[in-house]
CSV table of C-alpha atoms and ligand atoms in Angstrom, one decimal:
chain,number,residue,atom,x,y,z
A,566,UNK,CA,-151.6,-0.3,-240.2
A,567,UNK,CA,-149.0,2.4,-242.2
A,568,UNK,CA,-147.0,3.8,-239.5
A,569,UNK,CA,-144.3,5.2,-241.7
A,570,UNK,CA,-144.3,8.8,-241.5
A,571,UNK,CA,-144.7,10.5,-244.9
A,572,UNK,CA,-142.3,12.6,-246.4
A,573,UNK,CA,-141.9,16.4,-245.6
A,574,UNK,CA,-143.1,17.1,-249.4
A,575,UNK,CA,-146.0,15.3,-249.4
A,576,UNK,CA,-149.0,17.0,-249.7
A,577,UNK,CA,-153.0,15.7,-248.5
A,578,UNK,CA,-155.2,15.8,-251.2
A,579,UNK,CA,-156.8,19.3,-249.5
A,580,UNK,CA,-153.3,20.5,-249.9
A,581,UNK,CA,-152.3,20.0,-253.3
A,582,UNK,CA,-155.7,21.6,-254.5
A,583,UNK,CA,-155.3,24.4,-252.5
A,584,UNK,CA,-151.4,24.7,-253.7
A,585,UNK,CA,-152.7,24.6,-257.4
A,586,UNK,CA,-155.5,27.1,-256.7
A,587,UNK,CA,-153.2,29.5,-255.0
A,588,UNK,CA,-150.1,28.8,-257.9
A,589,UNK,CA,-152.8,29.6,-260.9
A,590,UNK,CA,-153.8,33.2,-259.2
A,591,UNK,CA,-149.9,33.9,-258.9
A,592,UNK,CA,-149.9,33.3,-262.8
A,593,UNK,CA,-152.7,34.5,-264.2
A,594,UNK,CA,-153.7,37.3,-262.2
A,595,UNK,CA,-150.2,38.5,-259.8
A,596,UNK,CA,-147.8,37.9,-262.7
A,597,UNK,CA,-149.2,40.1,-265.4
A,598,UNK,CA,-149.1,43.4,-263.1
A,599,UNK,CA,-146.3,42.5,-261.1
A,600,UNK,CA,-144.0,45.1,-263.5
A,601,UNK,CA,-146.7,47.8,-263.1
A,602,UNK,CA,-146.8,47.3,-259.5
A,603,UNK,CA,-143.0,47.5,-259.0
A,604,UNK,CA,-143.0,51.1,-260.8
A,605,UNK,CA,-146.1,51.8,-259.4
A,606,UNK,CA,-144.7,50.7,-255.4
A,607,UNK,CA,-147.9,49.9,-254.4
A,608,UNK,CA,-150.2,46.3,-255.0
A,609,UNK,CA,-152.5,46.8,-257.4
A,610,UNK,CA,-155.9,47.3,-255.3
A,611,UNK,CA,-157.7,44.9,-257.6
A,612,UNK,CA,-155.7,42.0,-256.3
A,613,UNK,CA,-156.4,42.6,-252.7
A,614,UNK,CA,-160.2,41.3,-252.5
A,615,UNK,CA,-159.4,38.7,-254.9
A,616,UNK,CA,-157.1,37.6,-251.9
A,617,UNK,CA,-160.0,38.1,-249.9
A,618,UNK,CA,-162.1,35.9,-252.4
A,619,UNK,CA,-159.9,33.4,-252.6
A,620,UNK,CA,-159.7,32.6,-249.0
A,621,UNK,CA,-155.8,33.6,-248.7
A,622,UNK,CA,-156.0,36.2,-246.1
A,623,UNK,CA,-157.7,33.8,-243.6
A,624,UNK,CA,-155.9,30.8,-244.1
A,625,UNK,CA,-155.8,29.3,-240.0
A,626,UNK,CA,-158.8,31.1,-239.0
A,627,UNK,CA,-161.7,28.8,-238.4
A,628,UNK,CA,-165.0,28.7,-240.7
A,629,UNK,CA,-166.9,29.9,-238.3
A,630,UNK,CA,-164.9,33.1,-238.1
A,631,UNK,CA,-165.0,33.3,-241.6
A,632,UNK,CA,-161.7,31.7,-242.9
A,633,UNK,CA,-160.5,28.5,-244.3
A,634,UNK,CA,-160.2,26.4,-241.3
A,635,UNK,CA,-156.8,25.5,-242.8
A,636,UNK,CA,-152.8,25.1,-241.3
A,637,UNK,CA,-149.5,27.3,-241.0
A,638,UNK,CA,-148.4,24.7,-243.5
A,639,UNK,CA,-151.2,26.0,-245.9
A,640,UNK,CA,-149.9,29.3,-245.2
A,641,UNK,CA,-146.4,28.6,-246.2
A,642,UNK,CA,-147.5,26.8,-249.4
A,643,UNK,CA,-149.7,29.9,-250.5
A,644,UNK,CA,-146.8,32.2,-249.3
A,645,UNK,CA,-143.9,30.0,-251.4
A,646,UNK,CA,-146.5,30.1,-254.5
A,647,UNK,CA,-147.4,33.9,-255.0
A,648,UNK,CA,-143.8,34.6,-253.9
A,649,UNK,CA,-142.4,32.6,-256.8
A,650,UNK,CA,-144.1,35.4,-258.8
A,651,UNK,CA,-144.0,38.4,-256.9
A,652,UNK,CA,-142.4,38.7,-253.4
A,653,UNK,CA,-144.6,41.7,-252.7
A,654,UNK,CA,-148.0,40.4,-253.3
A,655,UNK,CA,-146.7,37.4,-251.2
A,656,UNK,CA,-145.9,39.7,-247.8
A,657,UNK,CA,-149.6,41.3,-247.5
A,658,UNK,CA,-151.1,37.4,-247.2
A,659,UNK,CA,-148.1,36.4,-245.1
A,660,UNK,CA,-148.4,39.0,-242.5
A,661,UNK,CA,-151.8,38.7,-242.6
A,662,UNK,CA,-151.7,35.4,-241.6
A,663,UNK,CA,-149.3,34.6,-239.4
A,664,UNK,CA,-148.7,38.4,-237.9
A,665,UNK,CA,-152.3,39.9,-237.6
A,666,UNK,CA,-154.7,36.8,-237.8
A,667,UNK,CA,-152.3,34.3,-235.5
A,668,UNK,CA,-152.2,36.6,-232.2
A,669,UNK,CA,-155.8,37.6,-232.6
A,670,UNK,CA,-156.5,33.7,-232.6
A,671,UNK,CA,-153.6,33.1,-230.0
A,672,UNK,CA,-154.5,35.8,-227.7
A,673,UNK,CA,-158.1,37.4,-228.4
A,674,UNK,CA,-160.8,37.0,-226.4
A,675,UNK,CA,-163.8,35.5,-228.1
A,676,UNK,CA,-165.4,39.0,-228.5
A,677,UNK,CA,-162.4,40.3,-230.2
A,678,UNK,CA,-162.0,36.9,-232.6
A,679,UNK,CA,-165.6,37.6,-233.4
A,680,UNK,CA,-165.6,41.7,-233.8
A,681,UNK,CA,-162.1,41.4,-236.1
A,682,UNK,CA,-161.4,38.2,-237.8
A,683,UNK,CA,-164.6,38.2,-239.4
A,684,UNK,CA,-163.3,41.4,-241.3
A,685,UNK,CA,-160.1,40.4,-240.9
A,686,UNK,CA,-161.3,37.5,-243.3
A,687,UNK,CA,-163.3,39.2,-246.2
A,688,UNK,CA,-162.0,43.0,-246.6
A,689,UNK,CA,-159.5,44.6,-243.8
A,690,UNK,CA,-156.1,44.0,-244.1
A,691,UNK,CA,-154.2,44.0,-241.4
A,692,UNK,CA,-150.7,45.2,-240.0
A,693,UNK,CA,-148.1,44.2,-237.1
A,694,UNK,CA,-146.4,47.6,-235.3
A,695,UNK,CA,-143.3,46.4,-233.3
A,696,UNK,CA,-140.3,48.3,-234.6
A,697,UNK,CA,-139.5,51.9,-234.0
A,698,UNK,CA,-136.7,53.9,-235.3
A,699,UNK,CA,-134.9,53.3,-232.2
A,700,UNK,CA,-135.6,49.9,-231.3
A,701,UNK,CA,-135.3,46.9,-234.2
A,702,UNK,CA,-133.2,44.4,-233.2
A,703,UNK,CA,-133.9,45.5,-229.7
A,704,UNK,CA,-137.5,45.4,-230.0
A,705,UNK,CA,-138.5,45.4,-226.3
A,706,UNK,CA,-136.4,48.9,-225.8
A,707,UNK,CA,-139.7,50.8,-227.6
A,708,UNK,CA,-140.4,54.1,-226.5
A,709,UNK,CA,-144.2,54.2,-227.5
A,710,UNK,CA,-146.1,54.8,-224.5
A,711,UNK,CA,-149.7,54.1,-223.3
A,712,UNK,CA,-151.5,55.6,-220.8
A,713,UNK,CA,-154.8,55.7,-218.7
A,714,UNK,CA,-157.3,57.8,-220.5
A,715,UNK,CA,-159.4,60.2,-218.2
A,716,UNK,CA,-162.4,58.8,-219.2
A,717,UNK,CA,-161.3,54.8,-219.3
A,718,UNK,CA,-159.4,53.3,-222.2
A,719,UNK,CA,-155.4,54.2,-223.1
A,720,UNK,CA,-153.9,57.0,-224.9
A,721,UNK,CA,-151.1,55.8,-227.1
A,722,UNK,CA,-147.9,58.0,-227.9
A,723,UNK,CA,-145.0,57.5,-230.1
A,724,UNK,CA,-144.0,56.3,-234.0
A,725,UNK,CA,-143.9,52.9,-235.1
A,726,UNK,CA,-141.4,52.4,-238.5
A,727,UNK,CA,-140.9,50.0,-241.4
A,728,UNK,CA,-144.7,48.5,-240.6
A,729,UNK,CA,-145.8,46.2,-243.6
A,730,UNK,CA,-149.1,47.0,-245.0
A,731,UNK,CA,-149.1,50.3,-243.2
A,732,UNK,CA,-150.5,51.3,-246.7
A,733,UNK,CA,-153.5,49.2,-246.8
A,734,UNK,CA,-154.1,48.7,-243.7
A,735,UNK,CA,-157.7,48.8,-241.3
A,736,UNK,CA,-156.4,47.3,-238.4
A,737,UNK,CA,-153.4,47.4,-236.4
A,738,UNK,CA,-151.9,45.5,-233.6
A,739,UNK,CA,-149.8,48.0,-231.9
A,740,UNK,CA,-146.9,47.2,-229.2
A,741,UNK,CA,-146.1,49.8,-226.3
A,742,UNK,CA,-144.9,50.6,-222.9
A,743,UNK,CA,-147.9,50.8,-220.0
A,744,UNK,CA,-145.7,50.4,-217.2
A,745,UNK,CA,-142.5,51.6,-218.4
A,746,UNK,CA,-140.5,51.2,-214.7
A,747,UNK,CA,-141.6,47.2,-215.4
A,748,UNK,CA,-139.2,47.2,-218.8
A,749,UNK,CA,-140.5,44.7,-220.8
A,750,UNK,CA,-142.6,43.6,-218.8
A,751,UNK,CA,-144.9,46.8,-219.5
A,752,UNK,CA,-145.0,46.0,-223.4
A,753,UNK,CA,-148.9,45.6,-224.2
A,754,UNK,CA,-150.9,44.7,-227.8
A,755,UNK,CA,-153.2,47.0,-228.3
A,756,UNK,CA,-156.1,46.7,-231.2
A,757,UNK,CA,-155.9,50.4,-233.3
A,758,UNK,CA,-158.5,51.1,-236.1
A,759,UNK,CA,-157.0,53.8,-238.8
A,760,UNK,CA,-160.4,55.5,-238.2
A,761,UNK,CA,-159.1,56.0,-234.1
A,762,UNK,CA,-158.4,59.3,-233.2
A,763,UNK,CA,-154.7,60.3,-232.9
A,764,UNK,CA,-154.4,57.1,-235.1
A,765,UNK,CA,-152.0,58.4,-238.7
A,766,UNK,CA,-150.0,56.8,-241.4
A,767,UNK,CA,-146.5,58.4,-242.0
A,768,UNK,CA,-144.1,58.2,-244.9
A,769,UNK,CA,-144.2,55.7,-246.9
A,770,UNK,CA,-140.8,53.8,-248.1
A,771,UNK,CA,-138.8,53.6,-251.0
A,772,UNK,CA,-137.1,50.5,-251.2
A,773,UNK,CA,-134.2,48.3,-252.5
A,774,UNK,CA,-136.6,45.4,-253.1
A,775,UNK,CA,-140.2,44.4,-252.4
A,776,UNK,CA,-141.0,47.7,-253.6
A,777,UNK,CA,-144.6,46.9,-253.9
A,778,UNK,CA,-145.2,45.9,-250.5
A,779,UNK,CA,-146.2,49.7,-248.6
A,780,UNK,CA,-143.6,49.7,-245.4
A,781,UNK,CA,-144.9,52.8,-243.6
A,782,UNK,CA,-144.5,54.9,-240.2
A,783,UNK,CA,-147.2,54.7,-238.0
A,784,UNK,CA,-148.2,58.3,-235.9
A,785,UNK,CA,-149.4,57.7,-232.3
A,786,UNK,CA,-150.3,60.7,-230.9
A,787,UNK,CA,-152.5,60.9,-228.3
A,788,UNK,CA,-154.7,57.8,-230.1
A,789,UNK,CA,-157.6,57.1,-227.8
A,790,UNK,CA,-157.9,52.9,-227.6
A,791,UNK,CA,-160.6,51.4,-225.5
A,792,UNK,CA,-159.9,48.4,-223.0
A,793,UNK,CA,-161.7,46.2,-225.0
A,794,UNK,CA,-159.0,46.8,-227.6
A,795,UNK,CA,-156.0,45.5,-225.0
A,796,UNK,CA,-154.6,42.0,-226.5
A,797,UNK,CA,-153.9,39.5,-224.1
A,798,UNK,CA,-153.1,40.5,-220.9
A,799,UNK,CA,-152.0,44.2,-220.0
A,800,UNK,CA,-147.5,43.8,-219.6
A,801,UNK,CA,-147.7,40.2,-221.7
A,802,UNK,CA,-147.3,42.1,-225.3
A,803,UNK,CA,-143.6,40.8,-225.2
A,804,UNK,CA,-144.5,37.2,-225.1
A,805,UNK,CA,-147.5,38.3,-227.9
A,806,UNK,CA,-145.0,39.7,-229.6
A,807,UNK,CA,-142.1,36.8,-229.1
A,808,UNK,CA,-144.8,34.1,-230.1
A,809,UNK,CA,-145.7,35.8,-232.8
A,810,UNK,CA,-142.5,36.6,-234.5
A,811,UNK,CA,-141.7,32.6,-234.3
A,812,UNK,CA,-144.7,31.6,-236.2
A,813,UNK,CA,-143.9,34.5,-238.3
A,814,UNK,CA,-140.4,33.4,-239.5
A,815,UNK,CA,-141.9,30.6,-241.0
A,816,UNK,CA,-143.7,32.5,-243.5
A,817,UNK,CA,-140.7,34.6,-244.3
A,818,UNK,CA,-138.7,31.6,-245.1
A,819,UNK,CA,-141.6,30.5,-247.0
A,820,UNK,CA,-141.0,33.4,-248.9
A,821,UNK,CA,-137.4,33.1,-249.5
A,822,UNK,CA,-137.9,29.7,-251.0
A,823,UNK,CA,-140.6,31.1,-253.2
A,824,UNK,CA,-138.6,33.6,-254.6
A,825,UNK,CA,-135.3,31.5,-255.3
A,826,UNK,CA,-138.0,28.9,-257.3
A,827,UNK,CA,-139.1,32.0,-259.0
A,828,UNK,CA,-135.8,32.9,-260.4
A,829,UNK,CA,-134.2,29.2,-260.6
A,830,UNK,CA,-137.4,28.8,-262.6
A,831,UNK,CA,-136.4,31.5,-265.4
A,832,UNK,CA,-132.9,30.6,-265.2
A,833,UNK,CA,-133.7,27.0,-265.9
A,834,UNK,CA,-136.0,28.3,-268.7
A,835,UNK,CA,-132.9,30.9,-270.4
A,836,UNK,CA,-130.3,28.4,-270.1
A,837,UNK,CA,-131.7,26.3,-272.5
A,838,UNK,CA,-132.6,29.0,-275.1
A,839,UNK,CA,-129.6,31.5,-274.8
A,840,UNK,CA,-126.8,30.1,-277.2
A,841,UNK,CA,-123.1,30.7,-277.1
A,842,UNK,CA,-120.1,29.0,-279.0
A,843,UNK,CA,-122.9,27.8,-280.7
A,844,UNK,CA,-125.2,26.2,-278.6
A,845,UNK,CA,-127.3,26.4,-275.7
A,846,UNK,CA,-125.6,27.5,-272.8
A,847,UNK,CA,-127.3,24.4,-270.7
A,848,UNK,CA,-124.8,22.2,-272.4
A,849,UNK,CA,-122.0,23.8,-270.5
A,850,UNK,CA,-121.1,21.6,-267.5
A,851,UNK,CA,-120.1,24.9,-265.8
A,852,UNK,CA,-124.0,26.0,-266.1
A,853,UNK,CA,-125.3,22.5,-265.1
A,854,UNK,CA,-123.3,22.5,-262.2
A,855,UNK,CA,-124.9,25.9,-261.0
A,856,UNK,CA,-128.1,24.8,-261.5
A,857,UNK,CA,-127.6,21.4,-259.7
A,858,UNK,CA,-126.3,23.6,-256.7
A,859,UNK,CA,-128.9,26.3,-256.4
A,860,UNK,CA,-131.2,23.9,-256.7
A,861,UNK,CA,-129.8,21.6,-254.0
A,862,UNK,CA,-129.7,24.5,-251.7
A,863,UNK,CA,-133.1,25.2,-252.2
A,864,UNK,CA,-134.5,22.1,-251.7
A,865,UNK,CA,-132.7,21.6,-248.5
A,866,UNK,CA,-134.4,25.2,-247.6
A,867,UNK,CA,-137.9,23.7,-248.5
A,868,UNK,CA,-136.9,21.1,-246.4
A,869,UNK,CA,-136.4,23.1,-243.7
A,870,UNK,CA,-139.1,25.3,-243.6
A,871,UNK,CA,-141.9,22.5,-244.5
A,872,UNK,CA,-140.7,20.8,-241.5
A,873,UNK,CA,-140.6,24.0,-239.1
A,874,UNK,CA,-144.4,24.9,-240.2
A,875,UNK,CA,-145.4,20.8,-239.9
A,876,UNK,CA,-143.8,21.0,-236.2
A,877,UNK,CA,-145.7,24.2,-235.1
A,878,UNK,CA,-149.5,22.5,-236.4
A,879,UNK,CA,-148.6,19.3,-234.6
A,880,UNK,CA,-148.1,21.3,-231.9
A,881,UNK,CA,-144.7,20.6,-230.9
A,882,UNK,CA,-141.9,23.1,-230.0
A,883,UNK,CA,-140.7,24.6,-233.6
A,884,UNK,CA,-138.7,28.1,-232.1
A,885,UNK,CA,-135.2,27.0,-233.3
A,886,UNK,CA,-136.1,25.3,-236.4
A,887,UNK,CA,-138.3,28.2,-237.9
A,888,UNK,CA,-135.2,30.5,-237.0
A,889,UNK,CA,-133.2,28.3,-239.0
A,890,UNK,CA,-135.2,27.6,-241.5
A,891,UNK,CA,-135.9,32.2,-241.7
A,892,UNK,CA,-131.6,32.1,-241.5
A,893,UNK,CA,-131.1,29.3,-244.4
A,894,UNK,CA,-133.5,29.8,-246.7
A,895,UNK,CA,-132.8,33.8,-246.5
A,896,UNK,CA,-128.7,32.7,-247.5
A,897,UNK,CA,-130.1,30.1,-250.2
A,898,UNK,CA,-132.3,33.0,-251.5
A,899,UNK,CA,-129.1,35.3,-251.8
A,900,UNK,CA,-127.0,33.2,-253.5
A,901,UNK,CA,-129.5,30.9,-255.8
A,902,UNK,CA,-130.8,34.8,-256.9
A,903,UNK,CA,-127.4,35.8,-257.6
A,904,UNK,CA,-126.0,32.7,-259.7
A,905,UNK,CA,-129.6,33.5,-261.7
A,906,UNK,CA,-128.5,36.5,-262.4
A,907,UNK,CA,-125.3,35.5,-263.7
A,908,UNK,CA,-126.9,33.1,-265.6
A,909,UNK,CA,-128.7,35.7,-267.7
A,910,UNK,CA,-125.1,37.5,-268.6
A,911,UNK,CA,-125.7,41.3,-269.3
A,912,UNK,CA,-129.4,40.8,-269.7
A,913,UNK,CA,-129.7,39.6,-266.3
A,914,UNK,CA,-128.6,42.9,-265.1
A,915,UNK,CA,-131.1,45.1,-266.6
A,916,UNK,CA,-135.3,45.4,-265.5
A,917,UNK,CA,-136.1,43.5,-269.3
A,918,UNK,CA,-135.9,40.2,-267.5
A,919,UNK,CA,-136.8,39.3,-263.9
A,920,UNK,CA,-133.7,38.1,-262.0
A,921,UNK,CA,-132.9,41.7,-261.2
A,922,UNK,CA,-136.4,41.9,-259.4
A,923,UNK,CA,-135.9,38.3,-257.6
A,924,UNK,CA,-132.3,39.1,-256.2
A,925,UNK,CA,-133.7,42.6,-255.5
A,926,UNK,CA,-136.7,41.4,-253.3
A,927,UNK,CA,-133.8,38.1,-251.6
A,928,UNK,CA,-132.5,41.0,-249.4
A,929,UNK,CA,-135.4,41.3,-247.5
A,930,UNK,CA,-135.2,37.9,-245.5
A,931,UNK,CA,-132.2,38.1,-243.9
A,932,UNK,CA,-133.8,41.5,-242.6
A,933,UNK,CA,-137.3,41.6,-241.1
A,934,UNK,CA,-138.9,39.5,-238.3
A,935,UNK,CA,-135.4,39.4,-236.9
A,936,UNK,CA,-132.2,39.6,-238.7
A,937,UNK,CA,-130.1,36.7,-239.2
A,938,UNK,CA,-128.0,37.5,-236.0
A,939,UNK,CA,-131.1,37.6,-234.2
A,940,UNK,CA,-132.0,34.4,-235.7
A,941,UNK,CA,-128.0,33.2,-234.8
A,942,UNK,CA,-128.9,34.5,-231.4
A,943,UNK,CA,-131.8,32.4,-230.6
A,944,UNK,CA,-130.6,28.9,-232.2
A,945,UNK,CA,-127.9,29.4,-230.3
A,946,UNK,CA,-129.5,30.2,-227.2
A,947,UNK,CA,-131.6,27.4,-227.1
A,948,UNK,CA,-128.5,24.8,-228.3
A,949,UNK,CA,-126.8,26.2,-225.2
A,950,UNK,CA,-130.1,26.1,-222.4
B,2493,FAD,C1,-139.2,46.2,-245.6
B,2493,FAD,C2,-139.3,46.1,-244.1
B,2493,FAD,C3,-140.5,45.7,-243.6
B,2493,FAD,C4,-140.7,45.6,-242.2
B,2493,FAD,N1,-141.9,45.2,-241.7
B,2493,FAD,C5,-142.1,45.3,-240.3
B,2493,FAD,C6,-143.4,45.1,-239.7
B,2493,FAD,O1,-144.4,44.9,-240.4
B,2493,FAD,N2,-143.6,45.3,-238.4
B,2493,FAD,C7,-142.5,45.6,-237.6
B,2493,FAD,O2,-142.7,45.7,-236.4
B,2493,FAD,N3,-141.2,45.7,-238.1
B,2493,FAD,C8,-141.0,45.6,-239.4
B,2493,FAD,N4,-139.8,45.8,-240.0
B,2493,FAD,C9,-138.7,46.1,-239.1
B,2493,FAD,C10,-137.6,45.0,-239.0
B,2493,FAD,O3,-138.1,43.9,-238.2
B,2493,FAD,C11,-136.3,45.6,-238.4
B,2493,FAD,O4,-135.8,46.4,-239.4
B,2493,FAD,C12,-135.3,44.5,-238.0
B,2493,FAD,O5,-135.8,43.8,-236.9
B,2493,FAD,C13,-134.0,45.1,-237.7
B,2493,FAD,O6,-134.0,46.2,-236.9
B,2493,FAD,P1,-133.2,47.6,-237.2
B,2493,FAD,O7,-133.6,47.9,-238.6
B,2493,FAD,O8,-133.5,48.6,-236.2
B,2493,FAD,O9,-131.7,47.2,-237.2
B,2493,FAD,P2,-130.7,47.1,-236.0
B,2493,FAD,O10,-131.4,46.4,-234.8
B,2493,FAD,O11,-130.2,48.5,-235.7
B,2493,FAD,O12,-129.6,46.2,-236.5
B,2493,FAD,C14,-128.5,46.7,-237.3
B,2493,FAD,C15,-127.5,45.6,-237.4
B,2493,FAD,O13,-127.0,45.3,-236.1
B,2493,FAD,C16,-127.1,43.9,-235.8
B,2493,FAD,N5,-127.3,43.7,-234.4
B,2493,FAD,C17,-128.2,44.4,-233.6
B,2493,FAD,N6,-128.1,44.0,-232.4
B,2493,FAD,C18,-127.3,42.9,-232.4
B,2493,FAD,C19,-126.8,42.0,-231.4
B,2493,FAD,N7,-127.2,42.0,-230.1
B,2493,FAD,N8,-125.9,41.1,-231.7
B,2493,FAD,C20,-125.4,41.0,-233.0
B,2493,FAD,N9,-125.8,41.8,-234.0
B,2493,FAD,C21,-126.8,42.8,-233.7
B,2493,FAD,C22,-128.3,43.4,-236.7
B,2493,FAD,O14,-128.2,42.0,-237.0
B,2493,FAD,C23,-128.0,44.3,-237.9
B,2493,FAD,O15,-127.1,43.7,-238.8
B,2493,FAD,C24,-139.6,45.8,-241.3
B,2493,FAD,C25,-138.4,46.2,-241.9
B,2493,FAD,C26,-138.2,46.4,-243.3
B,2493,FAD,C27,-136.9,46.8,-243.8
C-alpha cells in the first residue's frame, strides 16, 4: 500500500488533460484577441460560448446539472491557464465558478440547482452583487433594501457597484437588507434575472487593468423578486456571502499566479534574444538572479494556492490558507510583473509587448474579494481565536 501523500503539483491523469485542454484554448483562441479585447474593454462575445462549450463555466457542478462533475482545484488550474494569457478572459470563468455556481450548489434548493445551473452551464453567465459605493471593505454595512411585495415576493432597492460580468450577465445573485434593525443579520441572497422588472445595468468602468473584464453598477429599483428566488435562508446572506468569498479567494490567487507565469514566461523568452554589450542579456548574472527570484516567489505562490483549493475539496477547513494564498500570490504577482517589465528596458514600458498588460491587470488581486488588509484581518483573526 502507497501511503505517501503526493506532491501539491501533481496532477491525476483527469487533471492534466483537462489542464492541456483549457492551456491550448488560452493560446489558440484567448491569445490572438486578447489586444483587440483590451482596446475594445469588452471579451470578445465569440469566446464566451466556447467557454460554455468547453465545459469551463461549470467546472464543480455535477453532470446531471449539466457541468463537469469536476473540483475547485480544476477551477484553479483552468483559472491559472487562461490567466497566463489574458487576466480578463480568466475572471468571467472564475466568478462563474466559484462566485455564482458555488452558492447556488452550497445553498440552492434543488428546484433552484435545477431551474439555474442548467443554464448557468451552457449559455447564462453569471454575476456576484456584494459591494456598494458605500460598503466594500465593510460589506455587511449595505444599504440595498428588500421588502414584502403587496402581492408576495420582495421589492429590492438600492445600487450595487464594481460587479464583475455586470456586462454579460443573465443572472445575478444579489445581497440586501430584509430586516435592517437585525444588522447583518438581515443580509439575504436573492436570485435577479436582467429581464426582472426594476432589474438595470449602470455604468460600466474604465479601468487601470483587466480592462476587458465589464465591472458594472447594478440599478435596483423597485425590482420585483419572487420567494422562490430567496437563496438560502431569509437573514443568512452574510454567511452565503462569507462562504462564498473564501472559496472565491482561491480563484483570485489562482489568477495572480497565472498572470506572473504569463509575464515570467515572455521575460524568460526576451532575455535570451535581447543583446547588450554584445550578448544576450540572460548571460548577465544580474538578470539570472531576477529570474531565479521571481520564479521562486511564484512557485511558493502556486504552492500556496494548490494547497488552499486541495484543502477546501477534501473538505477540510481552508479559510486562512485561501486568504493567504489571495494575500501572497497578489504581492508575488506585483513584484514578479514588475521585475518583467524591467526586464524588457524601454520596450517593456510601451503596449508593443505584453508586460505592460500583465503588471497592469497584477493590481487587481490585492483588490477584489477582500483587499489584502481584509485578508491580514482574517489570518490574523483566526491565528489569534
Ligand atoms: C475590478 C473590480 C471588480 C470587482 N468585482 C466585484 C464583484 O463582482 N462583486 C462585488 O460584490 N464586488 C466587486 N468588487 C468590489 C471589491 O470587492 C471592493 O472594491 C473591495 O472589497 C474594496 O472595497 P472598497 O473599494 O469599498 O474599498 P474600501 O473598503 O473603502 O477600502 C479602502 C482602503 O481602506 C482599507 N480598509 C478598509 N477598512 C479597513 C480596516 N477595517 N482595516 C484596515 N484597512 C481597512 C482597505 O484595505 C483599502 O486599502 C470589485 C472591485 C473591482 C475594482
Amino acid at each position: 500500500m502507497n501511503s505517501t501523500p503526493s506532491p501539491l503539483t501533481a496532477l491525476s491523469e483527469e487533471e492534466r488533460m483537462f489542464r492541456d485542454a483549457v492551456a491550448e484554448f488560452a493560446e489558440t483562441e484567448v491569445r490572438p484577441r486578447v489586444r483587440a479585447m483590451e482596446e475594445a474593454r469588452r471579451i470578445d462575445p465569440v469566446l464566451i460560448p466556447q467557454c460554455f462549450a468547453l465545459g469551463l463555466m461549470g467546472i464543480e457542478v455535477p453532470e446531471e446539472l449539466g457541468g463537469a462533475g469536476g473540483t475547485l482545484f480544476m477551477v484553479t488550474l483552468a483559472v491559472e491557464e487562461i490567466s497566463r494569457v489574458d487576466a480578463s478572459a480568466a475572471i468571467l470563468v472564475d466568478v462563474q465558478n466559484t462566485l455564482v455556481n458555488h452558492p447556488l450548489l452550497r445553498y440552492g434548493s434543488a428546484a433552484q440547482r435545477e431551474q439555474f445551473l442548467p443554464r448557468l452551464t451552457s449559455d447564462t453567465v453569471g454575476a456576484y452583487a456584494l459591494s456598494e459605493a458605500g460598503s466594500g471593505s465593510d460589506a455587511f454595512g449595505l444599504a440595498t433594501r428588500a421588502e414584502r411585495a403587496g402581492g408576495g415576493g420582495w421589492r429590492l432597492t438600492g445600487r450595487k457597484l464594481w460587479i464583475t460580468n455586470g456586462g454579460e450577465a443573465g443572472i445575478f445573485i444579489i445581497f440586501a437588507n430584509s430586516d435592517p434593525a437585525a444588522g447583518y443579520r438581515g443580509i439575504t441572497a436573492f436570485i435577479v434575472e436582467r429581464d426582472f422588472s426594476g432589474f438595470s445595468v449602470g455604468k460600466k468602468e474604465d479601468k487601470l487593468g483587466i480592462r476587458a473584464s465589464s465591472t458594472t453598477e447594478l440599478l435596483l429599483d423597485d425590482c420585483l423578486v419572487p420567494d422562490e428566488n430567496v437563496l438560502g435562508p431569509v437573514g443568512q446572506g452574510y454567511k452565503i456571502a462569507i462562504e462564498t468569498l473564501n472559496e472565491g479567494r482561491i480563484g483570485i490567487g489562482a489568477q495572480m499566479i497565472g498572470v506572473a507565469r504569463g509575464a515570467l514566461d515572455a521575460a524568460v523568452a526576451y532575455v535570451k534574444e535581447r543583446r547588450q554589450f554584445g550578448k544576450p542579456i540572460a548571460e548577465f548574472q544580474a538578470i539570472q538572479f531576477q529570474l531565479a527570484q521571481a520564479a521562486t516567489e511564484l512557485e511558493a505562490a502556486r504552492l500556496m494556492v494548490y494547497n488552499a483549493a486541495r484543502l477546501k475539496d477534501a473538505g477540510q477547513p481552508f479559510t486562512s490558507e485561501a486568504a493567504m494564498a489571495k494575500l501572497l500570490s497578489s504581492q508575488v504577482c506585483e513584484r514578479v510583473t514588475s521585475v518583467c517589465v524591467e526586464l524588457f528596458g524601454g520596450y517593456g514600458y510601451t503596449t508593443d509587448y505584453p508586460v505592460e498588460k500583465f503588471y497592469r491587470d497584477a493590481k487587481i488581486g490585492a483588490i477584489y474579494e477582500g483587499t489584502s488588509n481584509m485578508q491580514l484581518q482574517t489570518i490574523a483573526k483566526l491565528l489569534l481565536r
